[in-house]
PDB file of C-alpha atoms and ligand atoms in Angstrom:
ATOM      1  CA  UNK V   1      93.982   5.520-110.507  1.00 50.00           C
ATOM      2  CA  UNK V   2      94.248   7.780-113.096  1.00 51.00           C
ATOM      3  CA  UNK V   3      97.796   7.993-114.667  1.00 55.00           C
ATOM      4  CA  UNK V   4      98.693  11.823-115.427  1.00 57.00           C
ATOM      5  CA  UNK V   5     101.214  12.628-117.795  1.00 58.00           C
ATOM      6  CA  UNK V   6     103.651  15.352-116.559  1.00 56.00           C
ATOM      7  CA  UNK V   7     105.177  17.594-119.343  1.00 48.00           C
ATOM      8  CA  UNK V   8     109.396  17.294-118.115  1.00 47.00           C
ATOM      9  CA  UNK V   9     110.226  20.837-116.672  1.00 48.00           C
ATOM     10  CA  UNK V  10     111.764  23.295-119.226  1.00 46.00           C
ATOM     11  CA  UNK V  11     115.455  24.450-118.100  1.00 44.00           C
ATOM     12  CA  UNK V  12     113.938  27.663-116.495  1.00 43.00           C
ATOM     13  CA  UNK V  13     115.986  30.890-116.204  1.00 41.00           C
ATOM     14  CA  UNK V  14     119.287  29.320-117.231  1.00 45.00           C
ATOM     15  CA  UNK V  15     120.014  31.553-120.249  1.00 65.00           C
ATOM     16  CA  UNK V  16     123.319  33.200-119.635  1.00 78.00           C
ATOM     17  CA  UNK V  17     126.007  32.081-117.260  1.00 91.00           C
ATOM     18  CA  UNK V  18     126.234  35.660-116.127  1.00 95.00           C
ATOM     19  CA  UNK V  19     124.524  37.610-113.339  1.00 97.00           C
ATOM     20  CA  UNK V  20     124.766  41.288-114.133  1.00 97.00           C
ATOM     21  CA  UNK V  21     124.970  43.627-110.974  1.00 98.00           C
ATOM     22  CA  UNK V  22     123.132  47.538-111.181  1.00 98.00           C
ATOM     23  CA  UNK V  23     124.556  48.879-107.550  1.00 98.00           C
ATOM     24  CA  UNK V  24     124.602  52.668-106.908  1.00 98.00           C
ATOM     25  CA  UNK V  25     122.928  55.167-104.797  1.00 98.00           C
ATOM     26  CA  UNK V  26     119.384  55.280-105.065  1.00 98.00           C
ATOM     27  CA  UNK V  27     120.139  59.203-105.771  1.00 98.00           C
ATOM     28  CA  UNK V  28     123.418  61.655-106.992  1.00 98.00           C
ATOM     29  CA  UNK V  29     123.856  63.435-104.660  1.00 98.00           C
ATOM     30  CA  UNK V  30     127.366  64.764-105.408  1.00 98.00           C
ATOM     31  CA  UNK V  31     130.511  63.824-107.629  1.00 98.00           C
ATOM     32  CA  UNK V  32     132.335  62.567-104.570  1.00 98.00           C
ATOM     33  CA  UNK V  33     129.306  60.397-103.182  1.00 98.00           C
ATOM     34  CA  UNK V  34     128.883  59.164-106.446  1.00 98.00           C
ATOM     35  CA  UNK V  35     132.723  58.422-107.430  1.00 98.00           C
ATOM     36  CA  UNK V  36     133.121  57.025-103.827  1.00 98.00           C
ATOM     37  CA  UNK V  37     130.493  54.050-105.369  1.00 98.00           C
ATOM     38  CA  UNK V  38     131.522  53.515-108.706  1.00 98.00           C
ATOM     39  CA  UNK V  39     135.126  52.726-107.522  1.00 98.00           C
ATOM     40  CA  UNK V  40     133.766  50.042-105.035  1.00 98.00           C
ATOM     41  CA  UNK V  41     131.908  48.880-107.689  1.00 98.00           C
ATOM     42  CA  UNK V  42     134.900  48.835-110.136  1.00 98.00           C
ATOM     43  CA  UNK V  43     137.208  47.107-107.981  1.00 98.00           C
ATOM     44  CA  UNK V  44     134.143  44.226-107.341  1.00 98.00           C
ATOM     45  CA  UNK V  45     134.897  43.444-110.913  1.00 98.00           C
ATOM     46  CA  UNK V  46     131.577  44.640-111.787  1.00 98.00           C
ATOM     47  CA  UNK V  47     130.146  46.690-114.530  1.00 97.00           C
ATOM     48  CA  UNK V  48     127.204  48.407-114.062  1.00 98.00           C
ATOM     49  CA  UNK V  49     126.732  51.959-111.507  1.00 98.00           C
ATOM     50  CA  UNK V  50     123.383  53.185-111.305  1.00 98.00           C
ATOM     51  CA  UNK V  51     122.298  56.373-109.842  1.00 98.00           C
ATOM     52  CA  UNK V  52     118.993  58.459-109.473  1.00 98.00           C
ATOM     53  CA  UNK V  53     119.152  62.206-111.340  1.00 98.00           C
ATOM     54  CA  UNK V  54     115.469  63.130-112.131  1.00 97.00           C
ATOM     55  CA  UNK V  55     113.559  61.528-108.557  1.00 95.00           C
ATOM     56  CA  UNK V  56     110.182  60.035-108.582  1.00 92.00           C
ATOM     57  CA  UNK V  57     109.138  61.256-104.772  1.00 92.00           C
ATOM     58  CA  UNK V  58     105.795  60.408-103.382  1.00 93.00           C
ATOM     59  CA  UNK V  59     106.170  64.034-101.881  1.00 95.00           C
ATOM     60  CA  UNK V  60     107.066  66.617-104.045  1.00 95.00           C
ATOM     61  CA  UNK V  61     108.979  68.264-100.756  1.00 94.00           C
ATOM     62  CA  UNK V  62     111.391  65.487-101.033  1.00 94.00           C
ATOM     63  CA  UNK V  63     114.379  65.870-102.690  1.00 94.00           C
ATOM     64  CA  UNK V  64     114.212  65.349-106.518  1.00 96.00           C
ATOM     65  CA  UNK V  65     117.510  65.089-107.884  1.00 97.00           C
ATOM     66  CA  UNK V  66     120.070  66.678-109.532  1.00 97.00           C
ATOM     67  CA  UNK V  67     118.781  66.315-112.516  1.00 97.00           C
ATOM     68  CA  UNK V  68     121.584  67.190-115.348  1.00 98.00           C
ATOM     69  CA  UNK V  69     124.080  67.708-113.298  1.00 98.00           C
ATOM     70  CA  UNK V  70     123.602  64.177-111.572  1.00 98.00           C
ATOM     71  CA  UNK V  71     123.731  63.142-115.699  1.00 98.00           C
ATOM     72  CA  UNK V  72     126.817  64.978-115.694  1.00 98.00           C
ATOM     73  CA  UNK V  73     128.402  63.321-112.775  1.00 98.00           C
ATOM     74  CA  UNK V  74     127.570  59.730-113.524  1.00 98.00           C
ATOM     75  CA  UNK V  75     129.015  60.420-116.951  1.00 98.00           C
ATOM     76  CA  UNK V  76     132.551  61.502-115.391  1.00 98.00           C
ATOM     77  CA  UNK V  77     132.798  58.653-113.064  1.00 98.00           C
ATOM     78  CA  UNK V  78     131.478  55.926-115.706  1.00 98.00           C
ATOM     79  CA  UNK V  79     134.197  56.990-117.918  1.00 98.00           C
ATOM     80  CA  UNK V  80     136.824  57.378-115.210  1.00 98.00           C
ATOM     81  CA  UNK V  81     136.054  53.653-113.680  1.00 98.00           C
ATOM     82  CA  UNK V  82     135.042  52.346-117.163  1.00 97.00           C
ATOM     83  CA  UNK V  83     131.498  51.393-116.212  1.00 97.00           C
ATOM     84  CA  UNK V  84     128.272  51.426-117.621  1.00 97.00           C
ATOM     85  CA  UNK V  85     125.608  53.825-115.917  1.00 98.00           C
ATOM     86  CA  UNK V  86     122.120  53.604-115.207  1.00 98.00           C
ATOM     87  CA  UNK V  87     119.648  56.078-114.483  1.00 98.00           C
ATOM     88  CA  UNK V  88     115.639  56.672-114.550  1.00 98.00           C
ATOM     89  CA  UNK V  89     114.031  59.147-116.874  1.00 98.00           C
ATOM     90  CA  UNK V  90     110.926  60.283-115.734  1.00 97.00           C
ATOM     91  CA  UNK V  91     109.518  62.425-118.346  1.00 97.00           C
ATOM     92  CA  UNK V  92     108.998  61.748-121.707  1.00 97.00           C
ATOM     93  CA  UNK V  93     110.861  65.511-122.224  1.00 97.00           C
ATOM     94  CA  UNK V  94     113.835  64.345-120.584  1.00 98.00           C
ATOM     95  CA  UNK V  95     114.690  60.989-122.768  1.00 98.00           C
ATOM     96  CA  UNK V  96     116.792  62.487-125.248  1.00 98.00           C
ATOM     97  CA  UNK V  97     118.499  64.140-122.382  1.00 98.00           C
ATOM     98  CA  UNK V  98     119.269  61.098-120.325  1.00 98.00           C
ATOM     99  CA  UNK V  99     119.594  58.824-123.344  1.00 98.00           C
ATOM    100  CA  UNK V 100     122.635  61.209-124.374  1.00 98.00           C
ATOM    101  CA  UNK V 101     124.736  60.637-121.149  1.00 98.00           C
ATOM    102  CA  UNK V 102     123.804  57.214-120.288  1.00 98.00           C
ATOM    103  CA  UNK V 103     124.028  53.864-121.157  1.00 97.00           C
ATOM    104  CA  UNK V 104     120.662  52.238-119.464  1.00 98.00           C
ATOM    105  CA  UNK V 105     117.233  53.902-119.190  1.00 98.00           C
ATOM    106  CA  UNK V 106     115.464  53.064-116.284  1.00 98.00           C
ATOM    107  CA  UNK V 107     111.446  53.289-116.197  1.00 98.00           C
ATOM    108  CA  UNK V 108     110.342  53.454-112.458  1.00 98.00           C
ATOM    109  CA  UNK V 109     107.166  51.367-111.162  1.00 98.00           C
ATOM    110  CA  UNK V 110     105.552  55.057-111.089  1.00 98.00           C
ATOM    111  CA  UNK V 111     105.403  54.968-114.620  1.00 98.00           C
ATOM    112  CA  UNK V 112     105.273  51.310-115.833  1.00 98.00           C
ATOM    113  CA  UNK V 113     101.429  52.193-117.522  1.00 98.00           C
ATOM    114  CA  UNK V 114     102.932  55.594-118.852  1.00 98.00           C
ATOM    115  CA  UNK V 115     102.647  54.420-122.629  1.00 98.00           C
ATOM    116  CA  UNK V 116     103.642  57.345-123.947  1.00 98.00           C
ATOM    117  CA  UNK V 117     106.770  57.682-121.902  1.00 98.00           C
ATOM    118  CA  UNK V 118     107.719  54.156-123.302  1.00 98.00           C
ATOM    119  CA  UNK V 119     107.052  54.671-126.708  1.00 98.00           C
ATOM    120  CA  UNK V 120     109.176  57.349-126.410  1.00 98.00           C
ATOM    121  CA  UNK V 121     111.927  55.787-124.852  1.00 98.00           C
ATOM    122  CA  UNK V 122     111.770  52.943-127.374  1.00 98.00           C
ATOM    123  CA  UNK V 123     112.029  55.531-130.087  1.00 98.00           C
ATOM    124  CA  UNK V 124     114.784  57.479-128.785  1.00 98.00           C
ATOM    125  CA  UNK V 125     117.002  54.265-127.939  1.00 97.00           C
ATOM    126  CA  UNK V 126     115.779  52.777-131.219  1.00 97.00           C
ATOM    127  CA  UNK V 127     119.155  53.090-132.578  1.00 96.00           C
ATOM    128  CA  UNK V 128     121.788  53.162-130.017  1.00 96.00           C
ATOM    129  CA  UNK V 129     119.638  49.585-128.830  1.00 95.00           C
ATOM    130  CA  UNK V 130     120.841  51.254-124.970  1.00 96.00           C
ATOM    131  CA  UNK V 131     119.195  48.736-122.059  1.00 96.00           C
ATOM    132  CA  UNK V 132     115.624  50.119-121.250  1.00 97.00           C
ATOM    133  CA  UNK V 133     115.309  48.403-116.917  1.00 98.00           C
ATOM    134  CA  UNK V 134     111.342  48.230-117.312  1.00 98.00           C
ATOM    135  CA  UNK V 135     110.236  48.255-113.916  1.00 98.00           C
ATOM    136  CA  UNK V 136     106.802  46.700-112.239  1.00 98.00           C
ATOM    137  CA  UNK V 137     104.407  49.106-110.613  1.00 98.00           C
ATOM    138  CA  UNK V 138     103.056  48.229-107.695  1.00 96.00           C
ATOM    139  CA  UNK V 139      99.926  46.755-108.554  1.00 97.00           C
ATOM    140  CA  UNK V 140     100.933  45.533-111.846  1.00 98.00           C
ATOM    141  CA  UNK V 141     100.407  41.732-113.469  1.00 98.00           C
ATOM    142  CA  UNK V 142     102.843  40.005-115.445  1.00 98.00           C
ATOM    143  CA  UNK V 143     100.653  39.869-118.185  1.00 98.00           C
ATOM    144  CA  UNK V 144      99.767  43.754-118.068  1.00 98.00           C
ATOM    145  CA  UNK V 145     104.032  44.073-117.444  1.00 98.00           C
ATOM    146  CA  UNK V 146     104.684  42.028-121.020  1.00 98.00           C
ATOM    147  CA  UNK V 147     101.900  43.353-122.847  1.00 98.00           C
ATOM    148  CA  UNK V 148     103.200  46.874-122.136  1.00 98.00           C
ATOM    149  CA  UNK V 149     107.207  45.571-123.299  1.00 97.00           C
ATOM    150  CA  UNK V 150     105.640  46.026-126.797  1.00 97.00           C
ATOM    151  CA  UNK V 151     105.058  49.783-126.316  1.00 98.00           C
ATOM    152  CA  UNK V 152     109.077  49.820-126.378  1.00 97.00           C
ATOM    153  CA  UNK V 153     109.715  46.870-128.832  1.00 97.00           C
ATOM    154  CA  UNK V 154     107.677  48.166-131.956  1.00 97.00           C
ATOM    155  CA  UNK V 155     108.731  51.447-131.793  1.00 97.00           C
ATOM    156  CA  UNK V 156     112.439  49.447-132.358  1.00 95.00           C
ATOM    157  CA  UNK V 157     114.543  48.559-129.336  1.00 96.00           C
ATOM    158  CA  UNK V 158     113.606  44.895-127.782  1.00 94.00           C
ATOM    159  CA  UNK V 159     117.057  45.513-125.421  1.00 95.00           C
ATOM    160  CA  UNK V 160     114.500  45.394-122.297  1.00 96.00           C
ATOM    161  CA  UNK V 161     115.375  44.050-118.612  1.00 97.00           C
ATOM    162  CA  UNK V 162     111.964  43.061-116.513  1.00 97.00           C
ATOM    163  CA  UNK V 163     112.692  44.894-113.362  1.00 98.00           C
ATOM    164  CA  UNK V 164     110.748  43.210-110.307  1.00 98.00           C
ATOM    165  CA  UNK V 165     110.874  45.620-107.447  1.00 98.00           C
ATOM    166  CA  UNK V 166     107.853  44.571-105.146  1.00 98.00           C
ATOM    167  CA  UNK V 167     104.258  45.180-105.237  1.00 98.00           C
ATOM    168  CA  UNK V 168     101.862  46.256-102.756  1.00 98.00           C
ATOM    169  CA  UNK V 169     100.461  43.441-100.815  1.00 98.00           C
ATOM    170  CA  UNK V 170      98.047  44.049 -97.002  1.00 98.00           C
ATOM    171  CA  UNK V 171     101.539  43.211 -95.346  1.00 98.00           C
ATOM    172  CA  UNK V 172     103.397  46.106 -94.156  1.00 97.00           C
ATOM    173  CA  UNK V 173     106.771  44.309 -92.468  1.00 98.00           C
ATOM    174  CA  UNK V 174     108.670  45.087 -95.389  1.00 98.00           C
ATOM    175  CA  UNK V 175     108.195  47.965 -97.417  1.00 98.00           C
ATOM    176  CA  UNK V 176     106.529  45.999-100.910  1.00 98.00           C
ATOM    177  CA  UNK V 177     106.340  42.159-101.191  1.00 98.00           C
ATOM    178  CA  UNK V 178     108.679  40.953-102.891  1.00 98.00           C
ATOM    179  CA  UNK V 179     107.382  38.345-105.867  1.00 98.00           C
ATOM    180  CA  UNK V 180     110.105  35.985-106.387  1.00 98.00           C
ATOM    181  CA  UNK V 181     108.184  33.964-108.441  1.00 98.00           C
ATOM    182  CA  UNK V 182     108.225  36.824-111.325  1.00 98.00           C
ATOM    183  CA  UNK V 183     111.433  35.130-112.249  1.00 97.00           C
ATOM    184  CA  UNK V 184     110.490  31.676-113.436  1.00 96.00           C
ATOM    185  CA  UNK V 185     107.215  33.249-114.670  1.00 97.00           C
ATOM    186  CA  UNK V 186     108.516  35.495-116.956  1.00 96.00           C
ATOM    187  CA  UNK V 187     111.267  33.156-117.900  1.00 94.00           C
ATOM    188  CA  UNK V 188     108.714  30.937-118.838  1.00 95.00           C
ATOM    189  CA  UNK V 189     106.410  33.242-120.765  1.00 94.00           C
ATOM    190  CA  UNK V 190     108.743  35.329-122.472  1.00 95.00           C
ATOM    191  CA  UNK V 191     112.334  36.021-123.982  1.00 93.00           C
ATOM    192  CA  UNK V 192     113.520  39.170-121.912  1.00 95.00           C
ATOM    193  CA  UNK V 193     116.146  38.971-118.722  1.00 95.00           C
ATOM    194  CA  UNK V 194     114.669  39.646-115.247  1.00 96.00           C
ATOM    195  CA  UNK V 195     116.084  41.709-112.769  1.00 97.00           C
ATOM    196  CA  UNK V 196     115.345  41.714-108.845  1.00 98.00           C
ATOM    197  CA  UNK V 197     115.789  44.982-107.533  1.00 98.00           C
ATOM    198  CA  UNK V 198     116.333  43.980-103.689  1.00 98.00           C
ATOM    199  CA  UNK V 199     116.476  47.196-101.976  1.00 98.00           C
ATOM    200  CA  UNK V 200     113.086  48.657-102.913  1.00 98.00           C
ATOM    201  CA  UNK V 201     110.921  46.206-101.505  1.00 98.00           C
ATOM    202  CA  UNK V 202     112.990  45.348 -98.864  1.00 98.00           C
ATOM    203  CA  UNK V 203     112.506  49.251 -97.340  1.00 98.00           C
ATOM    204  CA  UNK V 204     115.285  48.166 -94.521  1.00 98.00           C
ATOM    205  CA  UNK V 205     119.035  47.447 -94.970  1.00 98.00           C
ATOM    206  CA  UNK V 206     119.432  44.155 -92.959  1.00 98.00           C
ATOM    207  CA  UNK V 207     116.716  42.453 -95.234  1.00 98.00           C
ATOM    208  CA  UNK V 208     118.425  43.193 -98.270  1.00 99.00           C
ATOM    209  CA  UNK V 209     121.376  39.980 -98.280  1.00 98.00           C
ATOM    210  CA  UNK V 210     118.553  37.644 -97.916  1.00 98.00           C
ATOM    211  CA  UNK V 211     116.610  39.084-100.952  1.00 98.00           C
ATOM    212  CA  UNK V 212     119.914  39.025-102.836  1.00 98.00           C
ATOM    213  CA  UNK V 213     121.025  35.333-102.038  1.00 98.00           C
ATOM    214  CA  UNK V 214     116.998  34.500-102.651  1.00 98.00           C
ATOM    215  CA  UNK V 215     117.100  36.265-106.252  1.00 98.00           C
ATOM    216  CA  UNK V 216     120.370  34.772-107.002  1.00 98.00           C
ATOM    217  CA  UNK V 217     118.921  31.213-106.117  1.00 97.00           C
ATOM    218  CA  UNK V 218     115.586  31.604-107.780  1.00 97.00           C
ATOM    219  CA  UNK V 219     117.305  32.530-111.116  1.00 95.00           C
ATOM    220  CA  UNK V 220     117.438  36.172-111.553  1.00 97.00           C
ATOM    221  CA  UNK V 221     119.281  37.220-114.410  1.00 96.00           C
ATOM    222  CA  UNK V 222     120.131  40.880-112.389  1.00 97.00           C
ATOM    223  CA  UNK V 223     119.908  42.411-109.193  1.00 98.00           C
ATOM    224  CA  UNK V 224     119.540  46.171-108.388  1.00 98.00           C
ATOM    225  CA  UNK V 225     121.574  46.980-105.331  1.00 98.00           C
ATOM    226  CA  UNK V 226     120.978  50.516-103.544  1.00 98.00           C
ATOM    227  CA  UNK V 227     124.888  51.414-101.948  1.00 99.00           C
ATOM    228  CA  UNK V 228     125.528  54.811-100.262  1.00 98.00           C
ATOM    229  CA  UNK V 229     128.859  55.955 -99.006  1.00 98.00           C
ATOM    230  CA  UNK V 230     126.661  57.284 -95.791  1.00 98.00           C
ATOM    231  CA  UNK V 231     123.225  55.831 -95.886  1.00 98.00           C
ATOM    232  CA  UNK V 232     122.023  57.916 -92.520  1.00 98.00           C
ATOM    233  CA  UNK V 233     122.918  61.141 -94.274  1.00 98.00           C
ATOM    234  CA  UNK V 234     121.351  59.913 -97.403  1.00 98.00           C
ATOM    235  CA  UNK V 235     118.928  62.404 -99.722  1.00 98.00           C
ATOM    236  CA  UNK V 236     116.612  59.671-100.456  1.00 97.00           C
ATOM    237  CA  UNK V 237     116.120  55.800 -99.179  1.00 97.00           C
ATOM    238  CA  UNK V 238     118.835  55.887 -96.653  1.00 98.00           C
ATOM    239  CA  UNK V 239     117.252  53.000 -94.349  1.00 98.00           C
ATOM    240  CA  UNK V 240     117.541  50.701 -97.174  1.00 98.00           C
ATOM    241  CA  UNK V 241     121.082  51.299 -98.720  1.00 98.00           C
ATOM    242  CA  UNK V 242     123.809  49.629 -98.005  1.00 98.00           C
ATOM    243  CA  UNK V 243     127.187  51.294 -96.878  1.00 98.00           C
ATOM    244  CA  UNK V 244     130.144  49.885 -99.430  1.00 98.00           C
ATOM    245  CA  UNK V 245     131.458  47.655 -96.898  1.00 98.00           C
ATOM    246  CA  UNK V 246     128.258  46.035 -96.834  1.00 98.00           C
ATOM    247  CA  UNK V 247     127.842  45.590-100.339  1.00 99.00           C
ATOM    248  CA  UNK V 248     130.844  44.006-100.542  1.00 98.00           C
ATOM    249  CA  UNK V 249     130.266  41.170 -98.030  1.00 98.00           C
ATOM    250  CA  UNK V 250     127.200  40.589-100.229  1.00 99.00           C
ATOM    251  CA  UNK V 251     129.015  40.204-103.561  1.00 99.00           C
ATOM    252  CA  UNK V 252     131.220  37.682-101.870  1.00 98.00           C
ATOM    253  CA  UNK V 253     128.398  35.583-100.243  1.00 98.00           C
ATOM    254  CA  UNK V 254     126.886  36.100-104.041  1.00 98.00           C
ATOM    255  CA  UNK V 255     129.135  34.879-105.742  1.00 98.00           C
ATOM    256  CA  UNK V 256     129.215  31.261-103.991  1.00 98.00           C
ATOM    257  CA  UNK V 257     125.884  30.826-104.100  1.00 98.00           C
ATOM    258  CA  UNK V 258     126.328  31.948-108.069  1.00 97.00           C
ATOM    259  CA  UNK V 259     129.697  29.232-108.398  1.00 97.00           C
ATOM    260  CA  UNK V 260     126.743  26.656-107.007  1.00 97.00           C
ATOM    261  CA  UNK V 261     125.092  27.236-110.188  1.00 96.00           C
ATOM    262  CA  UNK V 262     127.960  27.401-112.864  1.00 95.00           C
ATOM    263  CA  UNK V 263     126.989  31.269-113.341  1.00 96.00           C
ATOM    264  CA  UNK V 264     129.596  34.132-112.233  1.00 97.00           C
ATOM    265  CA  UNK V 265     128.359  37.735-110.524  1.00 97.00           C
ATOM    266  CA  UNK V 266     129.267  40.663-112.924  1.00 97.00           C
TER     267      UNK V 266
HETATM  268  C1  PEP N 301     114.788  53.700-107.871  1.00 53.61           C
HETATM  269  O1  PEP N 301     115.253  52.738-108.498  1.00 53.61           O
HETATM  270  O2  PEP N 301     115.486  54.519-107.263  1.00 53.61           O
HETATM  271  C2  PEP N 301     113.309  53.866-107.785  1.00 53.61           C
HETATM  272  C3  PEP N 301     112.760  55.029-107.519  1.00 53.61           C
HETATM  273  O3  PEP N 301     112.666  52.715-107.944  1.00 53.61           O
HETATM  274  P1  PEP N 301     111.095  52.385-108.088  1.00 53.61           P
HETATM  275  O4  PEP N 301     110.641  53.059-109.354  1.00 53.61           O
HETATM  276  O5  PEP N 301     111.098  50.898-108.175  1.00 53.61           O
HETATM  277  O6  PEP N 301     110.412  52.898-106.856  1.00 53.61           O
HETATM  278 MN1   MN N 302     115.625  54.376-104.198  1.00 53.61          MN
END
């Protein structure tokens, strides 16, 4: 028989200890919706509130945001709570905006081949080094996903989180497949943290814990977390979001699966 030699397995997705939480309402909707969330997520322990301002909606019917008064509002409460805020900017004409009242910049799967969108959002964070969460479209590779990290990089920020948030797949149980394996592939082909946004791909509320405690396992550096005060009354994504009770159960289960693997839930 032919003896194989097997290359030992690199220590995959084991850079930081920490496990950085991005919960929020998928969109503003009003001060006291959005304050409501950023004090559960204060008194969590965690750091991070994201919220939606300018709205990427497959229907431009839908409800797009707030836009700078959503800014506005996540502003106030990230200052009140003393929490860092994330939001998407959707236009290359908004980045200075956003960039100005946040501390993340989110790009949405809608525009993860918008090169000039990232360019520009690498130039305008080029000093201030914010986070840029670079999401993956829905019919995106990992290679096209890293190859496109460079539109942000040269232009002088490298601060980028990969954002996994499903891609589109011929099953329709859940709203986008979920690819769990982006994790140790990207750990193993490049430098930058991933995320695992939960909520997106899991389209339905009661499937997001077992996303969660998955990502979590599989070595996800982050996890986006959709929480709304009232998800039935919600403006956008309400089947998905978790109420704040909710959430909180799933920080706790979270954080034993994350003492399991020396790494703490911030
Ligand atoms: C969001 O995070 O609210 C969002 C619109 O996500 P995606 O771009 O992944 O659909
Ligand atoms: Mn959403």
């Amino acid at each position: 028989m032919r003896e194989e030699k097997i290359p030992p397995i690199p220590n995959l997705g084991q850079r930081t200890d920490e496990i950085t939480i991005y919960a929020g309402p998928c969109s503003v909707e009003s001060a006291e919706q959005f304050d409501e969330v950023a004090a559960c997520v204060k008194g969590l322990g965690l750091h991070w509130v994201r919220g939606g301002a300018f709205k990427p909606r497959t229907n431009p019917h839908s409800f797009q945001g707030l836009g700078e008064e959503a800014l506005k509002i996540m502003k106030a409460s990230g200052e009140k709570h003393g929490l860092f805020t994330l939001t998407e900017v959707m236009d290359s004409a908004h980045c200075e905006l956003v960039h100005s009242y946040v501390d993340g910049l989110q790009v949405g799967a809608r525009n993860f081949q918008n090169f000039s969108l990232l360019k520009k959002i690498g130039q305008v964070t080029a000093d201030s080094h914010k986070m840029v969460l670079y999401k993956r479209g829905f019919a995106g590779t990992v290679a096209e996903w890293l190859a496109a990290c460079d539109y942000i990089s040269d232009c002088g920020n490298d601060n980028i989180v990969l954002c996994e948030r499903g891609i589109r797949t011929f099953e329709t149980a859940t709203r986008f497949t979920l690819d769990i394996a982006a994790v140790p592939v990207i750990h193993k082909q490049s430098l930058y943290p991933v995320c695992i946004d939960v909520s997106h791909p899991a389209g339905q509320r009661d499937l997001v814990p077992s996303l969660a405690k998955a990502a979590v396992a599989a070595g996800a550096d982050s996890l986006m977390i959709e929480v709304h005060p009232n998800p039935p009354a919600a403006l956008s994504d309400g089947p998905q979001q978790l109420t704040p009770e909710q959430f909180e159960a799933l920080v706790a289960e979270l954080r034993q699966i994350a003492d399991v693997l020396g790494k703490r839930i911030v």
